[in-house]
Amino acid sequence: MTAAREPADPAAKVIPIESAPSWSGPEPRPALADRLADSVGAALSGQLGATATRLLGKGWEQRAAGGLGFLRRRLTGDYEVDDFGFDRELTEEVFLAMLRPLAEKYFRIEVRGTEHIPADGGVLIVANHSGTVPLDALMTQVAVHDHADRHLRMLAADLVFVLPVVNELARKAGHTLACNEDAQTLLERGEVVGVWPEGFKGIGKPFADRYKLQRFGRGGFVASALRAGVPIVPCSIVGAEETYPMIGNFKTLARLLGLPYLPITPTFPWLGPLGAIPLPTKWTIQFGEPIPTDSYPKDAADDPMLVFNLTDQVRETIQHTLYKLLVQRRSVFG
């Protein structure tokens, strides 16, 4: 495991990507981008454009123009990331666009209670964690963006930031290390922060224990919310538990690989790569009423009994809502 990153400066501003290494190709990047855009535009204005209209319908020109604009900004470096590495444009145009069909068509997620997410200002969303693979966190990110028009900044485990490629993608998608300092910094900046306190105990639990919440740790997330004076919104997710039903665990092999667990499911590893396809369960994501924290004194976060009581209140709210949603559910797949 790598060491935790230093907490970001709360006063830090968005920094441009221009600090990246300069382009050293045979032609300046802006000129190359302009030529590429002109070439594609010329091709689409001809017979290819007429064919695209027949296949894609009206309005494809605007989508194509937006795509060309996005490509040009990527080539010229004309985009920004913040000091946590969050790339807003890449997240909206690529990451969320790739996840949205999975949320809307495959899991057919019903999102409830987004009116409880404030339109602005810091807020901490606390959700149950399950499903062997943390798809529930990604689907919650889509739900918050598409239904509350805000970006969810997720607190992720150390393992995410030591995996090649995954580390960089997670940073660009707005994820950061699950530590109190980062959480408080983001909350004080007015961000929507998401935390899954069960961690690996939640997503790696046996299928027999589905929808039974695991321990929520020491309540570090509550202390961060108290220090920032932001509301806590409980979030209950039904449907994720059944995507990869975990019926066993290769514990010895998992330890050798440095993983928290290595699941055995009804389809994995028996079906090979096909076993990695999640089951098409029907999901519900429900955001509960906010629990305010701004009425507590500034030193409230240092009161262990208060932190414990608030942590228990959040956990019991989520558990109770899960039971209600399960009673209302017609079937796992429908």
mmCIF file of C-alpha atoms in Angstrom:
data_model
loop_
_atom_site.group_PDB
_atom_site.id
_atom_site.type_symbol
_atom_site.label_atom_id
_atom_site.label_comp_id
_atom_site.label_asym_id
_atom_site.label_seq_id
_atom_site.Cartn_x
_atom_site.Cartn_y
_atom_site.Cartn_z
ATOM 1 C CA MET A 1 0.000 0.000 0.000
ATOM 2 C CA THR A 2 1.184 3.499 -0.711
ATOM 3 C CA ALA A 3 1.229 6.205 1.887
ATOM 4 C CA ALA A 4 -1.813 8.436 2.143
ATOM 5 C CA ARG A 5 -1.612 11.632 0.097
ATOM 6 C CA GLU A 6 -1.098 14.896 1.877
ATOM 7 C CA PRO A 7 -4.367 16.733 2.623
ATOM 8 C CA ALA A 8 -5.134 19.320 -0.019
ATOM 9 C CA ASP A 9 -4.976 23.021 0.780
ATOM 10 C CA PRO A 10 -8.595 24.145 1.349
ATOM 11 C CA ALA A 11 -7.816 27.433 -0.390
ATOM 12 C CA ALA A 12 -6.456 25.755 -3.499
ATOM 13 C CA LYS A 13 -8.110 26.660 -6.760
ATOM 14 C CA VAL A 14 -8.688 24.693 -9.941
ATOM 15 C CA ILE A 15 -5.377 24.308 -11.742
ATOM 16 C CA PRO A 16 -5.008 24.063 -15.539
ATOM 17 C CA ILE A 17 -3.580 20.982 -17.174
ATOM 18 C CA GLU A 18 -1.038 23.212 -18.898
ATOM 19 C CA SER A 19 1.439 22.083 -16.263
ATOM 20 C CA ALA A 20 1.661 18.773 -18.140
ATOM 21 C CA PRO A 21 4.702 18.132 -20.355
ATOM 22 C CA SER A 22 4.605 20.261 -23.489
ATOM 23 C CA TRP A 23 3.889 18.798 -26.903
ATOM 24 C CA SER A 24 7.085 17.845 -28.762
ATOM 25 C CA GLY A 25 5.656 16.562 -32.025
ATOM 26 C CA PRO A 26 6.521 17.853 -35.500
ATOM 27 C CA GLU A 27 3.529 20.201 -35.511
ATOM 28 C CA PRO A 28 2.064 22.425 -32.770
ATOM 29 C CA ARG A 29 -0.865 20.760 -31.035
ATOM 30 C CA PRO A 30 -3.361 23.578 -31.759
ATOM 31 C CA ALA A 31 -2.547 23.452 -35.481
ATOM 32 C CA LEU A 32 -2.783 19.659 -35.527
ATOM 33 C CA ALA A 33 -6.123 19.790 -33.728
ATOM 34 C CA ASP A 34 -7.493 22.408 -36.137
ATOM 35 C CA ARG A 35 -6.433 20.393 -39.181
ATOM 36 C CA LEU A 36 -7.984 17.234 -37.757
ATOM 37 C CA ALA A 37 -11.243 19.029 -36.984
ATOM 38 C CA ASP A 38 -11.329 20.603 -40.456
ATOM 39 C CA SER A 39 -10.738 17.228 -42.096
ATOM 40 C CA VAL A 40 -13.483 15.509 -40.138
ATOM 41 C CA GLY A 41 -15.844 18.427 -40.691
ATOM 42 C CA ALA A 42 -15.237 18.363 -44.447
ATOM 43 C CA ALA A 43 -15.899 14.623 -44.572
ATOM 44 C CA LEU A 44 -19.155 14.964 -42.643
ATOM 45 C CA SER A 45 -20.394 17.778 -44.855
ATOM 46 C CA GLY A 46 -20.334 15.530 -47.910
ATOM 47 C CA GLN A 47 -21.950 12.203 -48.726
ATOM 48 C CA LEU A 48 -20.882 10.817 -45.349
ATOM 49 C CA GLY A 49 -22.971 13.510 -43.669
ATOM 50 C CA ALA A 50 -26.062 12.556 -45.662
ATOM 51 C CA THR A 51 -25.566 8.933 -44.710
ATOM 52 C CA ALA A 52 -25.169 9.912 -41.036
ATOM 53 C CA THR A 53 -28.447 11.837 -41.162
ATOM 54 C CA ARG A 54 -30.281 8.777 -42.464
ATOM 55 C CA LEU A 55 -28.728 6.495 -39.840
ATOM 56 C CA LEU A 56 -28.618 8.783 -36.808
ATOM 57 C CA GLY A 57 -31.440 11.207 -37.482
ATOM 58 C CA LYS A 58 -31.469 14.945 -37.080
ATOM 59 C CA GLY A 59 -29.298 16.532 -34.447
ATOM 60 C CA TRP A 60 -26.247 14.383 -35.082
ATOM 61 C CA GLU A 61 -24.396 17.472 -36.331
ATOM 62 C CA GLN A 62 -24.539 19.080 -32.896
ATOM 63 C CA ARG A 63 -23.332 15.892 -31.249
ATOM 64 C CA ALA A 64 -20.501 15.614 -33.762
ATOM 65 C CA ALA A 65 -19.525 19.245 -33.226
ATOM 66 C CA GLY A 66 -19.478 18.694 -29.484
ATOM 67 C CA GLY A 67 -17.303 15.631 -29.932
ATOM 68 C CA LEU A 68 -14.872 17.495 -32.179
ATOM 69 C CA GLY A 69 -14.704 20.329 -29.656
ATOM 70 C CA PHE A 70 -13.954 17.834 -26.895
ATOM 71 C CA LEU A 71 -11.229 16.202 -29.015
ATOM 72 C CA ARG A 72 -9.649 19.570 -29.777
ATOM 73 C CA ARG A 73 -9.521 20.537 -26.109
ATOM 74 C CA ARG A 74 -7.915 17.210 -25.273
ATOM 75 C CA LEU A 75 -5.260 17.640 -27.964
ATOM 76 C CA THR A 76 -4.455 21.250 -27.059
ATOM 77 C CA GLY A 77 -4.581 20.804 -23.281
ATOM 78 C CA ASP A 78 -7.355 23.390 -23.008
ATOM 79 C CA TYR A 79 -9.072 21.797 -20.011
ATOM 80 C CA GLU A 80 -8.727 21.879 -16.234
ATOM 81 C CA VAL A 81 -8.303 19.530 -13.315
ATOM 82 C CA ASP A 82 -8.429 20.409 -9.642
ATOM 83 C CA ASP A 83 -5.723 19.665 -7.101
ATOM 84 C CA PHE A 84 -7.278 16.255 -6.369
ATOM 85 C CA GLY A 85 -6.965 15.332 -10.056
ATOM 86 C CA PHE A 86 -10.693 15.636 -10.866
ATOM 87 C CA ASP A 87 -11.306 16.199 -14.590
ATOM 88 C CA ARG A 88 -14.885 17.446 -14.819
ATOM 89 C CA GLU A 89 -15.168 17.430 -18.609
ATOM 90 C CA LEU A 90 -13.688 13.943 -19.036
ATOM 91 C CA THR A 91 -16.011 12.641 -16.318
ATOM 92 C CA GLU A 92 -19.110 14.122 -17.958
ATOM 93 C CA GLU A 93 -18.265 13.363 -21.572
ATOM 94 C CA VAL A 94 -16.652 9.936 -21.200
ATOM 95 C CA PHE A 95 -16.947 8.208 -17.819
ATOM 96 C CA LEU A 96 -20.579 9.012 -17.054
ATOM 97 C CA ALA A 97 -21.568 8.510 -20.699
ATOM 98 C CA MET A 98 -20.140 4.984 -20.533
ATOM 99 C CA LEU A 99 -21.813 4.160 -17.210
ATOM 100 C CA ARG A 100 -25.232 5.647 -18.062
ATOM 101 C CA PRO A 101 -26.454 2.779 -20.312
ATOM 102 C CA LEU A 102 -25.530 0.306 -17.566
ATOM 103 C CA ALA A 103 -27.562 2.318 -15.054
ATOM 104 C CA GLU A 104 -30.569 3.046 -17.262
ATOM 105 C CA LYS A 105 -30.860 -0.013 -19.509
ATOM 106 C CA TYR A 106 -29.150 -2.878 -17.706
ATOM 107 C CA PHE A 107 -29.900 -2.287 -14.022
ATOM 108 C CA ARG A 108 -32.935 -0.056 -14.794
ATOM 109 C CA ILE A 109 -32.212 1.969 -11.674
ATOM 110 C CA GLU A 110 -35.116 3.748 -10.008
ATOM 111 C CA VAL A 111 -33.773 6.811 -8.209
ATOM 112 C CA ARG A 112 -35.799 8.267 -5.333
ATOM 113 C CA GLY A 113 -35.392 11.160 -2.945
ATOM 114 C CA THR A 114 -32.913 13.317 -4.866
ATOM 115 C CA GLU A 115 -34.796 16.349 -3.557
ATOM 116 C CA HIS A 116 -32.993 15.648 -0.280
ATOM 117 C CA ILE A 117 -29.636 16.471 -1.905
ATOM 118 C CA PRO A 118 -29.048 20.236 -1.518
ATOM 119 C CA ALA A 119 -28.719 22.179 -4.768
ATOM 120 C CA ASP A 120 -25.479 23.738 -3.540
ATOM 121 C CA GLY A 121 -23.104 23.601 -0.614
ATOM 122 C CA GLY A 122 -21.346 20.684 0.993
ATOM 123 C CA VAL A 123 -23.211 17.473 1.743
ATOM 124 C CA LEU A 124 -22.075 14.015 2.804
ATOM 125 C CA ILE A 125 -23.873 11.041 1.228
ATOM 126 C CA VAL A 126 -23.483 7.800 3.208
ATOM 127 C CA ALA A 127 -24.533 4.543 1.519
ATOM 128 C CA ASN A 128 -24.535 0.795 2.076
ATOM 129 C CA HIS A 129 -21.898 -1.167 0.153
ATOM 130 C CA SER A 130 -22.393 -4.550 -1.500
ATOM 131 C CA GLY A 131 -22.108 -6.678 -4.598
ATOM 132 C CA THR A 132 -18.550 -8.119 -4.608
ATOM 133 C CA VAL A 133 -17.545 -5.515 -7.241
ATOM 134 C CA PRO A 134 -18.210 -1.884 -6.197
ATOM 135 C CA LEU A 135 -20.602 -1.058 -9.011
ATOM 136 C CA ASP A 136 -22.971 0.486 -6.464
ATOM 137 C CA ALA A 137 -20.594 3.424 -5.928
ATOM 138 C CA LEU A 138 -20.360 4.096 -9.680
ATOM 139 C CA MET A 139 -24.112 3.841 -10.152
ATOM 140 C CA THR A 140 -24.638 6.288 -7.272
ATOM 141 C CA GLN A 141 -22.286 8.704 -9.035
ATOM 142 C CA VAL A 142 -24.472 8.527 -12.156
ATOM 143 C CA ALA A 143 -27.653 8.984 -10.092
ATOM 144 C CA VAL A 144 -26.371 12.082 -8.289
ATOM 145 C CA HIS A 145 -25.183 13.696 -11.522
ATOM 146 C CA ASP A 146 -28.238 12.908 -13.645
ATOM 147 C CA HIS A 147 -30.947 13.467 -11.027
ATOM 148 C CA ALA A 148 -29.445 16.123 -8.743
ATOM 149 C CA ASP A 149 -27.191 17.852 -11.302
ATOM 150 C CA ARG A 150 -24.145 17.620 -9.046
ATOM 151 C CA HIS A 151 -20.870 15.699 -9.112
ATOM 152 C CA LEU A 152 -20.298 13.051 -6.462
ATOM 153 C CA ARG A 153 -16.756 13.038 -5.095
ATOM 154 C CA MET A 154 -16.249 9.515 -3.805
ATOM 155 C CA LEU A 155 -13.940 8.455 -0.989
ATOM 156 C CA ALA A 156 -12.203 5.265 -2.117
ATOM 157 C CA ALA A 157 -10.085 2.599 -0.414
ATOM 158 C CA ASP A 158 -6.276 2.532 -0.573
ATOM 159 C CA LEU A 159 -6.410 -0.429 -2.973
ATOM 160 C CA VAL A 160 -7.924 1.757 -5.710
ATOM 161 C CA PHE A 161 -4.882 4.035 -5.695
ATOM 162 C CA VAL A 162 -2.239 1.318 -5.953
ATOM 163 C CA LEU A 163 -3.741 -0.393 -9.006
ATOM 164 C CA PRO A 164 -2.169 0.642 -12.339
ATOM 165 C CA VAL A 165 -4.495 2.567 -14.680
ATOM 166 C CA VAL A 166 -7.345 2.358 -12.126
ATOM 167 C CA ASN A 167 -5.509 4.866 -9.946
ATOM 168 C CA GLU A 168 -5.330 7.504 -12.689
ATOM 169 C CA LEU A 169 -8.889 6.931 -13.890
ATOM 170 C CA ALA A 170 -10.241 7.145 -10.341
ATOM 171 C CA ARG A 171 -8.503 10.476 -9.752
ATOM 172 C CA LYS A 172 -9.845 11.922 -12.980
ATOM 173 C CA ALA A 173 -13.366 10.718 -12.115
ATOM 174 C CA GLY A 174 -13.253 12.667 -8.849
ATOM 175 C CA HIS A 175 -12.359 9.906 -6.394
ATOM 176 C CA THR A 176 -9.938 10.529 -3.560
ATOM 177 C CA LEU A 177 -8.453 8.638 -0.645
ATOM 178 C CA ALA A 178 -10.884 7.786 2.139
ATOM 179 C CA CYS A 179 -9.287 9.916 4.842
ATOM 180 C CA ASN A 180 -10.839 12.525 7.120
ATOM 181 C CA GLU A 181 -8.613 15.337 5.865
ATOM 182 C CA ASP A 182 -9.624 14.941 2.211
ATOM 183 C CA ALA A 183 -13.282 14.499 3.121
ATOM 184 C CA GLN A 184 -13.337 17.647 5.228
ATOM 185 C CA THR A 185 -11.516 19.681 2.573
ATOM 186 C CA LEU A 186 -14.026 18.721 -0.111
ATOM 187 C CA LEU A 187 -17.010 19.302 2.173
ATOM 188 C CA GLU A 188 -15.753 22.756 3.144
ATOM 189 C CA ARG A 189 -15.426 23.611 -0.537
ATOM 190 C CA GLY A 190 -19.109 22.823 -1.007
ATOM 191 C CA GLU A 191 -18.752 19.457 -2.770
ATOM 192 C CA VAL A 192 -21.042 16.415 -2.610
ATOM 193 C CA VAL A 193 -18.921 13.709 -0.987
ATOM 194 C CA GLY A 194 -19.844 10.021 -1.021
ATOM 195 C CA VAL A 195 -18.684 7.448 1.517
ATOM 196 C CA TRP A 196 -19.366 3.716 1.902
ATOM 197 C CA PRO A 197 -18.352 3.054 5.546
ATOM 198 C CA GLU A 198 -18.694 -0.732 5.368
ATOM 199 C CA GLY A 199 -15.740 -0.842 2.967
ATOM 200 C CA PHE A 200 -14.549 -4.295 1.949
ATOM 201 C CA LYS A 201 -16.584 -5.836 4.766
ATOM 202 C CA GLY A 202 -19.676 -4.751 2.854
ATOM 203 C CA ILE A 203 -18.866 -5.621 -0.740
ATOM 204 C CA GLY A 204 -17.022 -8.809 0.243
ATOM 205 C CA LYS A 205 -19.627 -10.319 2.557
ATOM 206 C CA PRO A 206 -21.234 -13.704 1.755
ATOM 207 C CA PHE A 207 -24.511 -13.740 -0.150
ATOM 208 C CA ALA A 208 -26.178 -15.258 2.919
ATOM 209 C CA ASP A 209 -25.589 -11.939 4.726
ATOM 210 C CA ARG A 210 -27.077 -9.772 1.990
ATOM 211 C CA TYR A 211 -28.669 -6.497 3.096
ATOM 212 C CA LYS A 212 -27.308 -6.911 6.616
ATOM 213 C CA LEU A 213 -25.170 -3.840 7.216
ATOM 214 C CA GLN A 214 -21.657 -4.404 8.533
ATOM 215 C CA ARG A 215 -19.897 -2.153 11.034
ATOM 216 C CA PHE A 216 -19.536 1.505 10.060
ATOM 217 C CA GLY A 217 -16.068 1.866 11.546
ATOM 218 C CA ARG A 218 -15.272 4.602 14.058
ATOM 219 C CA GLY A 219 -17.472 7.284 12.550
ATOM 220 C CA GLY A 220 -14.742 9.299 10.860
ATOM 221 C CA PHE A 221 -17.212 10.406 8.197
ATOM 222 C CA VAL A 222 -19.517 11.853 10.875
ATOM 223 C CA ALA A 223 -16.613 13.776 12.420
ATOM 224 C CA SER A 224 -15.776 15.279 9.006
ATOM 225 C CA ALA A 225 -19.400 16.356 8.493
ATOM 226 C CA LEU A 226 -19.519 17.887 11.976
ATOM 227 C CA ARG A 227 -16.337 19.880 11.417
ATOM 228 C CA ALA A 228 -17.609 21.144 8.061
ATOM 229 C CA GLY A 229 -21.140 21.733 9.408
ATOM 230 C CA VAL A 230 -22.770 19.982 6.439
ATOM 231 C CA PRO A 231 -25.834 17.687 6.339
ATOM 232 C CA ILE A 232 -25.546 13.911 6.116
ATOM 233 C CA VAL A 233 -27.830 12.214 3.571
ATOM 234 C CA PRO A 234 -28.371 8.456 4.121
ATOM 235 C CA CYS A 235 -28.529 6.449 0.882
ATOM 236 C CA SER A 236 -29.996 2.946 0.588
ATOM 237 C CA ILE A 237 -29.239 0.761 -2.439
ATOM 238 C CA VAL A 238 -31.227 -2.365 -3.276
ATOM 239 C CA GLY A 239 -30.300 -4.631 -6.181
ATOM 240 C CA ALA A 240 -26.518 -4.512 -6.009
ATOM 241 C CA GLU A 241 -26.299 -7.473 -3.606
ATOM 242 C CA GLU A 242 -27.482 -9.891 -6.299
ATOM 243 C CA THR A 243 -25.259 -8.770 -9.200
ATOM 244 C CA TYR A 244 -22.423 -11.106 -8.159
ATOM 245 C CA PRO A 245 -23.769 -13.465 -5.452
ATOM 246 C CA MET A 246 -20.683 -14.404 -3.423
ATOM 247 C CA ILE A 247 -20.974 -18.043 -2.342
ATOM 248 C CA GLY A 248 -17.301 -18.639 -1.551
ATOM 249 C CA ASN A 249 -13.888 -17.034 -1.212
ATOM 250 C CA PHE A 250 -10.410 -18.094 -2.374
ATOM 251 C CA LYS A 251 -8.860 -16.751 0.846
ATOM 252 C CA THR A 252 -5.363 -18.192 0.405
ATOM 253 C CA LEU A 253 -5.029 -17.003 -3.181
ATOM 254 C CA ALA A 254 -6.463 -13.613 -2.219
ATOM 255 C CA ARG A 255 -3.764 -13.185 0.444
ATOM 256 C CA LEU A 256 -1.045 -14.122 -2.042
ATOM 257 C CA LEU A 257 -2.371 -11.500 -4.467
ATOM 258 C CA GLY A 258 -2.741 -8.864 -1.769
ATOM 259 C CA LEU A 259 -6.512 -8.674 -2.229
ATOM 260 C CA PRO A 260 -9.142 -8.404 0.517
ATOM 261 C CA TYR A 261 -10.998 -11.373 -0.991
ATOM 262 C CA LEU A 262 -11.264 -13.384 -4.218
ATOM 263 C CA PRO A 263 -14.908 -14.269 -4.820
ATOM 264 C CA ILE A 264 -16.554 -17.451 -5.948
ATOM 265 C CA THR A 265 -19.956 -16.820 -7.530
ATOM 266 C CA PRO A 266 -22.401 -19.053 -9.430
ATOM 267 C CA THR A 267 -20.722 -17.900 -12.660
ATOM 268 C CA PHE A 268 -17.124 -17.094 -11.638
ATOM 269 C CA PRO A 269 -14.621 -18.660 -12.225
ATOM 270 C CA TRP A 270 -16.633 -21.461 -13.828
ATOM 271 C CA LEU A 271 -17.587 -19.497 -16.972
ATOM 272 C CA GLY A 272 -14.247 -17.757 -17.376
ATOM 273 C CA PRO A 273 -14.512 -14.143 -18.625
ATOM 274 C CA LEU A 274 -18.280 -14.529 -19.009
ATOM 275 C CA GLY A 275 -18.465 -15.003 -15.259
ATOM 276 C CA ALA A 276 -17.437 -11.364 -14.830
ATOM 277 C CA ILE A 277 -20.715 -10.152 -16.357
ATOM 278 C CA PRO A 278 -23.039 -8.920 -13.588
ATOM 279 C CA LEU A 279 -26.548 -10.304 -13.355
ATOM 280 C CA PRO A 280 -29.171 -7.835 -14.712
ATOM 281 C CA THR A 281 -30.875 -7.135 -11.403
ATOM 282 C CA LYS A 282 -33.366 -4.313 -10.885
ATOM 283 C CA TRP A 283 -31.979 -1.558 -8.659
ATOM 284 C CA THR A 284 -33.443 1.128 -6.424
ATOM 285 C CA ILE A 285 -31.343 3.956 -5.021
ATOM 286 C CA GLN A 286 -33.129 5.997 -2.357
ATOM 287 C CA PHE A 287 -31.744 9.151 -0.736
ATOM 288 C CA GLY A 288 -33.192 9.821 2.703
ATOM 289 C CA GLU A 289 -33.913 13.004 4.589
ATOM 290 C CA PRO A 290 -30.781 14.964 5.535
ATOM 291 C CA ILE A 291 -29.455 14.784 9.075
ATOM 292 C CA PRO A 292 -28.270 18.330 9.905
ATOM 293 C CA THR A 293 -25.012 18.940 11.754
ATOM 294 C CA ASP A 294 -24.711 22.739 11.674
ATOM 295 C CA SER A 295 -26.471 23.176 15.031
ATOM 296 C CA TYR A 296 -23.691 21.401 16.950
ATOM 297 C CA PRO A 297 -20.772 23.342 18.487
ATOM 298 C CA LYS A 298 -17.447 23.459 16.633
ATOM 299 C CA ASP A 299 -15.808 20.979 19.002
ATOM 300 C CA ALA A 300 -18.641 18.444 18.612
ATOM 301 C CA ALA A 301 -16.457 16.256 16.387
ATOM 302 C CA ASP A 302 -14.208 15.622 19.389
ATOM 303 C CA ASP A 303 -17.070 14.154 21.428
ATOM 304 C CA PRO A 304 -16.815 10.358 20.852
ATOM 305 C CA MET A 305 -20.289 9.664 22.269
ATOM 306 C CA LEU A 306 -21.949 12.177 19.942
ATOM 307 C CA VAL A 307 -20.034 10.829 16.954
ATOM 308 C CA PHE A 308 -21.036 7.265 17.885
ATOM 309 C CA ASN A 309 -24.709 8.210 18.274
ATOM 310 C CA LEU A 310 -24.843 10.017 14.920
ATOM 311 C CA THR A 311 -23.031 7.139 13.218
ATOM 312 C CA ASP A 312 -25.531 4.690 14.676
ATOM 313 C CA GLN A 313 -28.436 6.921 13.600
ATOM 314 C CA VAL A 314 -27.190 6.979 9.993
ATOM 315 C CA ARG A 315 -26.623 3.213 9.990
ATOM 316 C CA GLU A 316 -30.059 2.427 11.448
ATOM 317 C CA THR A 317 -31.745 4.764 8.963
ATOM 318 C CA ILE A 318 -30.110 3.007 6.024
ATOM 319 C CA GLN A 319 -30.866 -0.465 7.423
ATOM 320 C CA HIS A 320 -34.518 0.382 8.075
ATOM 321 C CA THR A 321 -34.915 1.814 4.562
ATOM 322 C CA LEU A 322 -33.339 -1.303 3.049
ATOM 323 C CA TYR A 323 -35.918 -3.484 4.794
ATOM 324 C CA LYS A 324 -38.746 -1.272 3.513
ATOM 325 C CA LEU A 325 -37.443 -1.371 -0.052
ATOM 326 C CA LEU A 326 -37.034 -5.148 0.071
ATOM 327 C CA VAL A 327 -40.648 -5.570 1.212
ATOM 328 C CA GLN A 328 -41.814 -3.384 -1.684
ATOM 329 C CA ARG A 329 -39.675 -5.180 -4.291
ATOM 330 C CA ARG A 330 -41.582 -7.535 -6.553
ATOM 331 C CA SER A 331 -38.587 -9.607 -7.651
ATOM 332 C CA VAL A 332 -34.830 -9.440 -7.944
ATOM 333 C CA PHE A 333 -34.985 -8.947 -11.708
ATOM 334 C CA GLY A 334 -38.050 -6.937 -12.131
#
